[in-house]
Tab-separated table of C-alpha atoms in Angstrom:
chain	number	residue	atom	x	y	z
A	20	UNK	CA	79.445	123.658	99.289
A	21	UNK	CA	77.518	121.961	96.526
A	22	UNK	CA	75.169	119.121	97.582
A	23	UNK	CA	77.098	116.570	95.387
A	24	UNK	CA	80.293	116.692	97.441
A	25	UNK	CA	78.981	115.386	100.779
A	26	UNK	CA	76.948	112.764	98.851
A	27	UNK	CA	79.948	111.495	96.939
A	28	UNK	CA	82.027	111.422	100.154
A	29	UNK	CA	79.433	109.502	102.031
A	30	UNK	CA	78.865	107.074	99.142
A	31	UNK	CA	82.603	106.365	99.176
A	32	UNK	CA	82.622	105.898	102.891
A	33	UNK	CA	79.618	103.689	102.635
A	34	UNK	CA	81.423	101.498	100.029
A	35	UNK	CA	84.428	101.264	102.307
A	36	UNK	CA	82.300	100.191	105.174
A	37	UNK	CA	80.543	97.660	102.980
A	38	UNK	CA	83.846	96.342	101.830
A	39	UNK	CA	84.974	95.750	105.384
A	40	UNK	CA	81.750	93.959	106.293
A	41	UNK	CA	81.653	91.731	103.184
A	42	UNK	CA	85.356	91.211	102.881
A	43	UNK	CA	87.256	90.253	106.047
A	44	UNK	CA	90.382	90.148	103.922
A	45	UNK	CA	90.007	93.886	103.039
A	46	UNK	CA	89.443	94.690	106.738
A	47	UNK	CA	92.667	92.865	107.525
A	48	UNK	CA	94.459	94.770	104.839
A	49	UNK	CA	93.241	98.059	106.361
A	50	UNK	CA	94.554	96.940	109.727
A	51	UNK	CA	97.889	96.102	108.266
A	52	UNK	CA	98.202	99.417	106.490
A	53	UNK	CA	97.195	101.288	109.692
A	54	UNK	CA	100.123	99.560	111.469
A	55	UNK	CA	102.629	99.923	108.614
A	56	UNK	CA	101.728	103.158	106.783
A	57	UNK	CA	104.716	102.933	104.465
A	58	UNK	CA	103.689	99.544	103.108
A	59	UNK	CA	103.190	99.595	99.327
A	60	UNK	CA	99.864	99.199	97.620
A	61	UNK	CA	100.601	95.596	96.836
A	62	UNK	CA	103.565	93.381	97.607
A	63	UNK	CA	106.375	94.330	95.249
A	64	UNK	CA	107.601	91.204	93.595
A	65	UNK	CA	107.147	87.987	95.578
A	66	UNK	CA	106.458	89.052	99.087
A	67	UNK	CA	107.443	85.841	100.647
A	68	UNK	CA	110.641	85.671	98.707
A	69	UNK	CA	111.369	89.246	99.768
A	70	UNK	CA	110.751	88.361	103.387
A	71	UNK	CA	112.962	85.364	103.041
A	72	UNK	CA	115.798	87.326	101.459
A	73	UNK	CA	115.556	89.935	104.184
A	74	UNK	CA	116.001	87.288	106.792
A	75	UNK	CA	119.267	86.322	105.040
A	76	UNK	CA	118.472	82.729	104.959
A	77	UNK	CA	120.850	80.879	102.705
A	78	UNK	CA	120.095	77.320	101.857
A	79	UNK	CA	122.978	74.911	101.437
A	80	UNK	CA	122.082	72.756	98.495
A	81	UNK	CA	124.380	69.740	98.682
A	82	UNK	CA	123.562	68.809	95.049
A	83	UNK	CA	124.408	72.157	93.594
A	84	UNK	CA	127.518	72.415	95.773
A	85	UNK	CA	129.000	69.089	94.635
A	86	UNK	CA	128.099	69.858	90.997
A	87	UNK	CA	129.802	73.281	91.221
A	88	UNK	CA	132.861	71.689	92.882
A	89	UNK	CA	133.094	69.167	90.069
A	90	UNK	CA	133.020	71.905	87.471
A	91	UNK	CA	135.448	74.185	89.213
A	92	UNK	CA	137.886	71.373	89.971
A	93	UNK	CA	140.861	72.980	91.572
A	94	UNK	CA	139.572	76.465	91.497
A	95	UNK	CA	137.947	78.099	94.456
A	96	UNK	CA	134.241	78.651	94.388
A	97	UNK	CA	133.299	82.305	94.133
A	98	UNK	CA	132.574	83.682	97.510
A	99	UNK	CA	130.057	86.418	98.293
A	100	UNK	CA	131.371	90.006	98.361
A	101	UNK	CA	131.367	91.310	101.891
A	102	UNK	CA	128.703	93.897	101.000
A	103	UNK	CA	126.424	91.295	99.448
A	104	UNK	CA	123.707	90.245	101.850
A	105	UNK	CA	121.603	88.362	99.408
A	106	UNK	CA	122.790	85.008	98.109
A	107	UNK	CA	120.985	84.479	94.895
A	108	UNK	CA	121.674	83.765	91.298
A	109	UNK	CA	125.106	82.499	90.312
A	110	UNK	CA	126.499	82.440	93.744
A	111	UNK	CA	126.375	78.984	95.210
A	112	UNK	CA	126.523	78.981	98.984
A	113	UNK	CA	129.510	77.202	100.509
A	114	UNK	CA	129.766	76.107	104.049
A	115	UNK	CA	132.133	79.120	104.679
A	116	UNK	CA	129.410	81.599	103.481
A	117	UNK	CA	126.649	80.416	105.733
A	118	UNK	CA	126.019	82.483	108.841
A	119	UNK	CA	127.275	80.929	112.043
A	120	UNK	CA	124.406	79.440	113.921
A	121	UNK	CA	123.891	78.817	117.605
A	122	UNK	CA	126.089	76.191	119.188
A	123	UNK	CA	125.314	72.526	118.294
A	124	UNK	CA	121.745	71.603	118.015
A	125	UNK	CA	120.632	68.935	120.441
A	126	UNK	CA	121.135	65.593	118.736
A	127	UNK	CA	117.949	63.941	117.561
A	128	UNK	CA	116.478	61.631	120.081
A	129	UNK	CA	115.854	58.114	118.776
A	130	UNK	CA	112.223	57.287	118.254
A	131	UNK	CA	110.782	54.806	120.725
B	22	UNK	CA	81.718	74.852	101.222
B	23	UNK	CA	81.388	74.546	104.991
B	24	UNK	CA	84.756	75.223	106.448
B	25	UNK	CA	84.497	75.845	110.161
B	26	UNK	CA	85.454	72.336	111.113
B	27	UNK	CA	83.247	69.299	111.460
B	28	UNK	CA	80.549	69.061	108.814
B	29	UNK	CA	78.325	67.278	111.262
B	30	UNK	CA	79.587	63.804	110.546
B	31	UNK	CA	81.313	61.885	113.255
B	32	UNK	CA	83.905	60.263	111.059
B	33	UNK	CA	85.945	60.884	107.951
B	34	UNK	CA	83.206	60.013	105.546
B	35	UNK	CA	82.059	56.515	104.437
B	36	UNK	CA	81.246	55.778	108.123
B	37	UNK	CA	84.838	55.630	109.160
B	38	UNK	CA	85.722	55.878	112.854
B	39	UNK	CA	89.329	57.086	113.332
B	40	UNK	CA	91.117	55.770	116.418
B	41	UNK	CA	94.404	56.446	117.967
B	42	UNK	CA	96.972	53.764	117.221
B	43	UNK	CA	100.461	54.984	118.122
B	44	UNK	CA	102.636	58.021	118.720
B	45	UNK	CA	106.357	58.248	118.163
B	46	UNK	CA	108.737	60.854	119.504
B	47	UNK	CA	109.746	62.589	122.647
B	48	UNK	CA	107.133	64.095	125.030
B	49	UNK	CA	109.276	67.097	126.060
B	50	UNK	CA	107.663	70.550	125.782
B	51	UNK	CA	111.027	71.897	124.657
B	52	UNK	CA	111.459	70.660	121.136
B	53	UNK	CA	114.846	70.778	119.482
B	54	UNK	CA	114.806	72.195	115.943
B	55	UNK	CA	116.561	69.096	114.593
B	56	UNK	CA	113.731	66.903	115.786
B	57	UNK	CA	111.027	68.623	113.849
B	58	UNK	CA	109.639	66.281	111.304
B	59	UNK	CA	109.769	67.709	107.869
B	60	UNK	CA	108.373	64.883	105.689
B	61	UNK	CA	106.266	61.649	106.048
B	62	UNK	CA	105.733	59.017	103.370
B	63	UNK	CA	104.354	55.502	103.212
B	64	UNK	CA	106.026	53.053	100.823
B	65	UNK	CA	104.052	51.691	97.896
B	66	UNK	CA	102.779	48.740	99.819
B	67	UNK	CA	102.274	50.651	103.018
B	68	UNK	CA	104.397	48.256	104.927
B	69	UNK	CA	107.071	50.882	105.494
B	70	UNK	CA	106.700	54.451	106.771
B	71	UNK	CA	109.505	56.904	106.537
B	72	UNK	CA	109.975	60.261	108.247
B	73	UNK	CA	112.688	62.832	107.728
B	74	UNK	CA	113.560	65.610	110.116
B	75	UNK	CA	115.222	68.983	110.039
B	76	UNK	CA	118.434	67.533	111.424
B	77	UNK	CA	118.797	65.400	108.258
B	78	UNK	CA	117.860	62.148	109.891
B	79	UNK	CA	115.641	59.525	108.342
B	80	UNK	CA	113.621	57.015	110.440
B	81	UNK	CA	111.963	54.053	108.760
B	82	UNK	CA	109.191	52.209	110.515
B	83	UNK	CA	108.006	48.763	109.555
B	84	UNK	CA	104.553	47.320	110.027
B	85	UNK	CA	104.506	44.278	112.309
B	86	UNK	CA	103.216	41.072	110.957
B	87	UNK	CA	100.854	38.875	112.949
B	88	UNK	CA	102.465	37.713	116.201
B	89	UNK	CA	100.480	35.264	118.381
B	90	UNK	CA	102.407	36.129	121.511
B	91	UNK	CA	101.588	39.815	121.044
B	92	UNK	CA	98.276	39.884	119.284
B	93	UNK	CA	97.835	43.614	119.763
B	94	UNK	CA	101.086	44.420	118.102
B	95	UNK	CA	99.834	43.357	114.715
B	96	UNK	CA	99.602	46.309	112.397
B	97	UNK	CA	101.883	48.392	114.676
B	98	UNK	CA	104.712	50.372	113.075
B	99	UNK	CA	108.021	49.988	114.838
B	100	UNK	CA	111.428	51.304	114.059
B	101	UNK	CA	113.124	49.272	111.316
B	102	UNK	CA	116.060	51.548	110.564
B	103	UNK	CA	117.381	55.049	111.221
B	104	UNK	CA	120.237	56.804	109.535
B	105	UNK	CA	121.774	60.237	109.046
B	106	UNK	CA	121.009	61.149	105.501
B	107	UNK	CA	123.504	63.926	105.086
B	108	UNK	CA	127.151	63.074	105.247
B	109	UNK	CA	129.315	64.625	107.974
B	110	UNK	CA	131.848	65.687	105.396
B	111	UNK	CA	129.723	68.703	104.649
B	112	UNK	CA	129.960	69.690	108.236
B	113	UNK	CA	133.297	71.496	107.718
B	114	UNK	CA	133.650	73.649	110.784
B	115	UNK	CA	132.658	72.194	114.068
B	116	UNK	CA	130.917	75.248	115.252
B	117	UNK	CA	129.065	75.743	111.966
B	118	UNK	CA	125.592	74.231	111.668
B	119	UNK	CA	124.392	73.685	108.169
B	120	UNK	CA	120.662	73.253	107.838
B	121	UNK	CA	120.082	70.141	105.781
B	122	UNK	CA	116.558	69.378	106.426
B	123	UNK	CA	114.966	66.500	104.577
B	124	UNK	CA	112.531	68.199	102.288
B	125	UNK	CA	110.905	65.127	100.715
B	126	UNK	CA	111.199	61.372	100.786
B	127	UNK	CA	110.155	59.342	97.778
B	128	UNK	CA	109.988	55.578	97.755
B	129	UNK	CA	110.989	53.897	94.537
B	130	UNK	CA	109.034	50.871	93.348
B	131	UNK	CA	110.982	47.706	93.825
B	132	UNK	CA	111.262	46.819	90.216
B	133	UNK	CA	110.985	49.872	88.118
B	134	UNK	CA	112.415	51.845	85.378
B	135	UNK	CA	112.008	54.903	87.577
B	136	UNK	CA	115.593	55.791	88.243
B	137	UNK	CA	115.170	59.471	88.218
B	138	UNK	CA	114.239	61.981	90.793
B	139	UNK	CA	113.329	65.613	90.735
B	140	UNK	CA	114.951	68.046	93.094
B	141	UNK	CA	113.570	71.450	93.855
B	142	UNK	CA	115.732	72.661	96.681
B	143	UNK	CA	116.161	75.834	94.751
B	144	UNK	CA	113.320	78.339	94.320
B	145	UNK	CA	114.203	78.891	90.686
B	146	UNK	CA	115.268	75.697	89.139
B	147	UNK	CA	114.107	72.147	88.814
B	148	UNK	CA	116.815	69.553	88.216
B	149	UNK	CA	116.491	65.990	87.062
B	150	UNK	CA	118.884	63.544	88.599
B	151	UNK	CA	119.727	60.058	87.555
B	152	UNK	CA	120.162	58.016	90.658
B	153	UNK	CA	123.480	56.568	89.634
B	154	UNK	CA	125.047	59.796	88.359
B	155	UNK	CA	125.640	62.217	91.205
B	156	UNK	CA	127.969	64.806	89.786
B	157	UNK	CA	125.619	66.251	87.210
B	158	UNK	CA	121.967	66.647	86.555
B	159	UNK	CA	119.730	67.896	83.784
B	160	UNK	CA	118.159	71.287	84.340
B	161	UNK	CA	114.578	71.083	83.070
B	162	UNK	CA	113.046	74.277	84.424
B	163	UNK	CA	114.830	77.517	85.106
B	164	UNK	CA	112.810	80.579	85.937
B	165	UNK	CA	115.606	82.796	87.136
B	166	UNK	CA	115.355	86.135	85.387
B	167	UNK	CA	118.451	87.912	84.004
B	168	UNK	CA	117.843	90.607	86.483
B	169	UNK	CA	116.983	89.356	89.988
B	170	UNK	CA	115.002	92.604	90.558
B	171	UNK	CA	112.481	91.369	88.036
B	172	UNK	CA	111.827	88.158	90.104
B	173	UNK	CA	108.150	88.022	90.877
B	174	UNK	CA	107.438	84.318	91.090
B	175	UNK	CA	109.228	81.194	92.497
B	176	UNK	CA	108.679	77.498	92.161
B	177	UNK	CA	107.048	76.034	95.232
B	178	UNK	CA	106.517	72.379	94.543
B	179	UNK	CA	107.000	69.796	91.736
B	180	UNK	CA	105.948	66.221	91.051
B	181	UNK	CA	106.217	63.563	88.392
B	182	UNK	CA	103.035	62.080	86.998
B	183	UNK	CA	102.457	58.622	88.543
B	184	UNK	CA	102.068	56.777	85.273
B	185	UNK	CA	103.545	59.046	82.501
B	186	UNK	CA	107.182	59.358	83.494
B	187	UNK	CA	107.790	62.232	80.988
B	188	UNK	CA	105.132	64.470	82.571
B	189	UNK	CA	105.683	66.661	85.583
B	190	UNK	CA	103.962	69.621	87.245
B	191	UNK	CA	105.303	72.435	89.194
B	192	UNK	CA	103.519	75.074	91.158
B	193	UNK	CA	104.384	78.678	91.888
B	194	UNK	CA	104.077	81.337	94.558
B	195	UNK	CA	101.430	83.091	92.492
B	196	UNK	CA	99.025	80.132	92.538
B	197	UNK	CA	99.641	78.790	89.048
B	198	UNK	CA	100.527	75.239	88.113
B	199	UNK	CA	102.319	74.311	85.034
B	200	UNK	CA	102.305	70.955	83.470
B	201	UNK	CA	105.341	70.048	81.313
B	202	UNK	CA	106.124	67.262	79.041
B	203	UNK	CA	109.835	66.497	78.821
B	204	UNK	CA	109.372	64.832	75.443
B	205	UNK	CA	108.370	68.050	73.730
B	206	UNK	CA	111.427	69.934	74.807
B	207	UNK	CA	114.518	69.407	77.008
B	208	UNK	CA	114.132	72.655	78.810
B	209	UNK	CA	110.606	72.903	80.103
B	210	UNK	CA	110.328	76.640	80.527
B	211	UNK	CA	107.321	76.566	78.225
B	212	UNK	CA	104.523	74.637	79.732
B	213	UNK	CA	102.102	72.338	77.963
B	214	UNK	CA	99.231	73.391	80.244
B	215	UNK	CA	98.773	76.241	82.709
B	216	UNK	CA	96.264	75.802	85.500
B	217	UNK	CA	95.057	78.960	87.141
B	218	UNK	CA	91.846	80.023	88.754
B	219	UNK	CA	90.960	83.570	87.877
B	220	UNK	CA	90.593	85.705	90.990
B	221	UNK	CA	87.906	88.346	91.529
B	222	UNK	CA	89.717	91.659	90.876
B	223	UNK	CA	87.238	93.535	93.082
B	224	UNK	CA	88.105	91.422	96.098
B	225	UNK	CA	91.881	91.605	95.615
B	226	UNK	CA	93.904	92.658	98.681
B	227	UNK	CA	97.472	92.852	99.867
B	228	UNK	CA	97.242	89.237	100.962
B	229	UNK	CA	95.715	87.798	97.852
B	230	UNK	CA	98.859	86.657	96.141
B	231	UNK	CA	100.444	85.377	99.335
B	232	UNK	CA	97.522	83.159	100.252
B	233	UNK	CA	97.181	81.919	96.663
B	234	UNK	CA	100.755	80.575	96.744
B	235	UNK	CA	100.624	76.820	96.228
B	236	UNK	CA	102.480	75.025	98.996
B	237	UNK	CA	101.922	71.474	97.737
B	238	UNK	CA	100.894	69.688	94.569
B	239	UNK	CA	99.968	65.970	94.419
B	240	UNK	CA	98.689	63.811	91.557
B	241	UNK	CA	95.826	61.461	92.351
B	242	UNK	CA	96.738	57.756	92.271
B	243	UNK	CA	94.643	57.514	89.142
B	244	UNK	CA	96.722	60.183	87.385
B	245	UNK	CA	93.548	61.903	86.163
B	246	UNK	CA	93.476	64.621	88.821
B	247	UNK	CA	95.881	66.730	90.874
B	248	UNK	CA	95.345	68.432	94.132
B	249	UNK	CA	96.900	71.816	95.161
B	250	UNK	CA	97.123	73.346	98.634
B	251	UNK	CA	97.126	77.071	99.171
B	252	UNK	CA	96.920	78.809	102.486
B	253	UNK	CA	93.214	78.502	103.084
B	254	UNK	CA	92.000	75.754	100.831
B	255	UNK	CA	92.622	72.596	98.932
B	256	UNK	CA	91.679	72.364	95.254
B	257	UNK	CA	91.212	69.364	92.959
B	258	UNK	CA	91.946	69.914	89.336
B	259	UNK	CA	90.971	67.772	86.339
B	260	UNK	CA	94.147	67.590	84.219
B	261	UNK	CA	91.926	68.180	81.183
B	262	UNK	CA	90.604	71.470	82.461
B	263	UNK	CA	92.971	74.368	83.057
B	264	UNK	CA	90.523	77.156	83.631
B	265	UNK	CA	89.448	76.294	87.123
B	266	UNK	CA	89.532	73.516	89.740
B	267	UNK	CA	86.697	70.935	89.812
B	268	UNK	CA	86.533	71.066	93.615
B	269	UNK	CA	87.532	73.619	96.284
B	270	UNK	CA	87.571	72.532	99.940
B	271	UNK	CA	87.935	75.198	102.684
B	272	UNK	CA	90.470	74.134	105.256
B	273	UNK	CA	90.235	77.014	107.731
B	274	UNK	CA	88.329	79.816	106.184
B	275	UNK	CA	87.984	81.429	109.602
B	276	UNK	CA	91.610	82.518	109.325
B	277	UNK	CA	90.707	84.998	106.547
B	278	UNK	CA	89.864	87.501	109.248
B	279	UNK	CA	93.205	86.932	110.965
B	280	UNK	CA	95.452	87.525	107.991
B	281	UNK	CA	97.088	90.579	109.395
B	282	UNK	CA	98.394	88.787	112.508
B	283	UNK	CA	99.215	85.714	110.478
B	284	UNK	CA	101.344	87.949	108.207
B	285	UNK	CA	103.102	89.545	111.127
B	286	UNK	CA	104.022	86.241	112.821
B	287	UNK	CA	104.945	84.707	109.464
B	288	UNK	CA	102.355	81.943	109.708
B	289	UNK	CA	100.925	83.077	106.455
B	290	UNK	CA	103.998	81.599	104.768
B	291	UNK	CA	103.514	78.164	106.405
B	292	UNK	CA	103.721	75.393	103.815
B	293	UNK	CA	100.992	72.857	104.336
B	294	UNK	CA	100.915	69.568	102.374
B	295	UNK	CA	98.014	67.460	101.302
B	296	UNK	CA	97.419	63.885	100.421
B	297	UNK	CA	94.956	61.468	98.763
B	298	UNK	CA	93.728	58.181	100.150
B	299	UNK	CA	94.482	55.069	98.143
B	300	UNK	CA	91.242	55.150	96.125
B	301	UNK	CA	91.324	58.934	95.627
B	302	UNK	CA	87.895	59.195	97.295
B	303	UNK	CA	89.214	61.263	100.188
B	304	UNK	CA	91.838	63.957	100.793
B	305	UNK	CA	93.548	65.179	103.949
B	306	UNK	CA	95.491	68.142	105.030
B	307	UNK	CA	96.739	69.786	108.223
B	308	UNK	CA	95.911	72.952	110.027
B	309	UNK	CA	96.878	74.725	113.276
B	310	UNK	CA	96.318	73.682	116.919
B	311	UNK	CA	97.375	70.143	115.796
B	312	UNK	CA	94.137	69.901	113.891
B	313	UNK	CA	93.933	68.087	110.579
B	314	UNK	CA	91.097	67.983	108.056
B	315	UNK	CA	89.649	65.216	105.958
B	316	UNK	CA	87.320	65.681	103.011
B	317	UNK	CA	85.296	62.871	101.478
B	318	UNK	CA	84.928	63.533	97.779
B	319	UNK	CA	81.994	61.232	97.243
B	320	UNK	CA	79.745	62.144	100.206
B	321	UNK	CA	81.109	65.735	100.249
B	322	UNK	CA	81.451	65.536	104.049
B	323	UNK	CA	84.364	66.833	106.004
B	324	UNK	CA	85.733	66.413	109.539
B	325	UNK	CA	88.368	68.031	111.738
B	326	UNK	CA	90.395	65.849	114.060
B	327	UNK	CA	93.154	66.520	116.515
B	328	UNK	CA	96.518	64.899	117.140
B	329	UNK	CA	97.155	65.254	120.870
B	330	UNK	CA	98.729	63.347	123.639
B	331	UNK	CA	95.626	63.805	125.693
B	332	UNK	CA	93.765	61.548	123.309
B	333	UNK	CA	96.345	58.841	122.938
B	334	UNK	CA	94.915	55.790	124.664
B	335	UNK	CA	95.197	52.706	122.427
B	336	UNK	CA	92.203	52.427	120.120
B	337	UNK	CA	90.579	55.549	121.601
B	338	UNK	CA	88.162	57.088	119.071
B	339	UNK	CA	88.923	60.566	117.848
B	340	UNK	CA	86.179	63.051	118.467
B	341	UNK	CA	85.541	65.560	115.752
B	342	UNK	CA	86.648	69.041	116.663
B	343	UNK	CA	84.963	72.305	115.840
B	344	UNK	CA	86.254	75.857	115.589
B	345	UNK	CA	84.024	78.687	116.590
B	346	UNK	CA	84.595	81.449	114.036
B	347	UNK	CA	82.565	84.085	115.868
B	348	UNK	CA	79.528	84.577	117.999
B	349	UNK	CA	78.678	82.397	120.958
B	350	UNK	CA	81.100	79.523	121.476
B	351	UNK	CA	79.366	76.216	121.923
B	352	UNK	CA	80.582	73.631	124.450
B	353	UNK	CA	83.499	71.661	123.035
B	354	UNK	CA	84.171	74.222	120.395
B	355	UNK	CA	87.502	75.984	120.185
B	356	UNK	CA	87.520	79.693	119.474
B	357	UNK	CA	89.715	81.037	116.756
B	358	UNK	CA	91.584	83.186	119.208
B	359	UNK	CA	92.640	80.310	121.355
B	360	UNK	CA	94.120	78.250	118.497
B	361	UNK	CA	97.836	77.501	119.016
B	362	UNK	CA	99.567	78.570	115.892
B	363	UNK	CA	102.876	77.021	116.915
B	364	UNK	CA	101.178	73.616	116.711
B	365	UNK	CA	100.945	73.173	112.939
B	366	UNK	CA	100.400	69.991	111.087
B	367	UNK	CA	102.250	70.509	107.817
B	368	UNK	CA	102.897	66.876	106.844
B	369	UNK	CA	100.457	63.959	106.680
B	370	UNK	CA	100.376	60.688	104.781
B	371	UNK	CA	97.693	58.091	103.968
B	372	UNK	CA	98.398	54.395	103.624
B	373	UNK	CA	98.058	53.426	99.931
B	374	UNK	CA	95.540	50.769	100.493
B	375	UNK	CA	94.133	50.933	104.008
B	376	UNK	CA	92.593	53.491	106.279
B	377	UNK	CA	95.758	54.163	108.243
B	378	UNK	CA	97.155	57.702	108.467
B	379	UNK	CA	100.377	59.170	109.686
B	380	UNK	CA	100.286	62.767	111.012
B	381	UNK	CA	103.358	64.691	111.931
B	382	UNK	CA	102.835	67.153	114.754
B	383	UNK	CA	106.101	69.046	115.225
B	384	UNK	CA	108.413	66.259	116.566
B	385	UNK	CA	105.797	63.691	117.140
B	386	UNK	CA	104.400	61.156	114.612
B	387	UNK	CA	100.829	60.039	115.264
B	388	UNK	CA	99.408	56.949	113.613
B	389	UNK	CA	95.605	56.653	113.453
B	390	UNK	CA	93.558	53.762	112.082
B	391	UNK	CA	89.972	53.159	111.197
B	392	UNK	CA	88.284	51.074	113.883
B	393	UNK	CA	87.307	48.476	111.301
B	394	UNK	CA	90.890	47.959	110.314
């Protein structure tokens, strides 16, 4: 084995160790990748948006809903195809589309 | 910038001594989702204080005038009005809950030409509404790509300039802020100015973009500056300089070595707000463990305070809190590992003229005053 290989390898390892010491952020990244080996090099697209879409959260926007209703008049608003899990783009969530939540939230208590 | 809580000064700068004044809300440990406060805002005079919650309810508090029979009640905020902001007609099916949380409350000046409001409920569009016309709005920003797969950035906050009604800013999940002038074009997809601090490519990590996402943007009262809040810091920008902020204040830098856990428990996506005091000499923002931070821009001193029921005796002084980032924990310091991440202060407000602050801690609203008040 040529003398350069172990040197190069140890220089790289040295840099990695230095990175962890000087950058807590990089150390945290290493921890994350150790726990989730299939995670990409960097978040694809907007990570928080992706997480949000995965959760299937659909926001009911009363402004958009009433505007869409006004435009559609008598027509029905387009409903999401059964296979669609993401509500984005043209589709405007209607009350029917939203996932059923837990039974009634406790009513807000009046402030003292 | 020193960030580990408590820059050694006992008060919020300018020799202020913050004291407990009032707390509103239930004491129960078990907090209903609907009761979580989602916005806090003083009116322009400071005589009214409004809160909105996740259940769509608005509570307005009014400051008491002098009352000889109850001398201590002067200056107290008491309930003036409360109403359900979202109409029950949207509640179609009885068993269906529709989340209509109050995102923001904005007070309108009593006599003003300001009859417009911006709405950014959507991640991709900003609409301009005329208050008297409710069936249509102007779309002024639309960043939805033709192909949703190409989506890489969303709008996170937007605000009108306090004096120039044609100017607005909006921030993004990538840490950029765009300033738009509605006079130059109806559709403000092209910005007049782009504020962005260049990152250091060598220190870039998986978390870099997420923590650079701007969760709040606020103009100074003067209109010369704006402040942005990202996950770990607050930055003050001069509107005349796009290349970098003029000030950066570390809120809780000790969390940088906890980013992995904070990503796993979603806390890294928490949206903290920030606010200016009336004279723009100080700024405030929240943190975890019911801590909140104040930065004095003139003395460059900062302090960490806590909103807790334990310290809620009338006129009790707030003691500065300190977080121990590592090494030996001193007496009265709180170690990073014992911070309660479920106790987050996302919303705070500062009275426009006096040293009175309102701090929302989940379902409770704390009001603190300077002793001299």
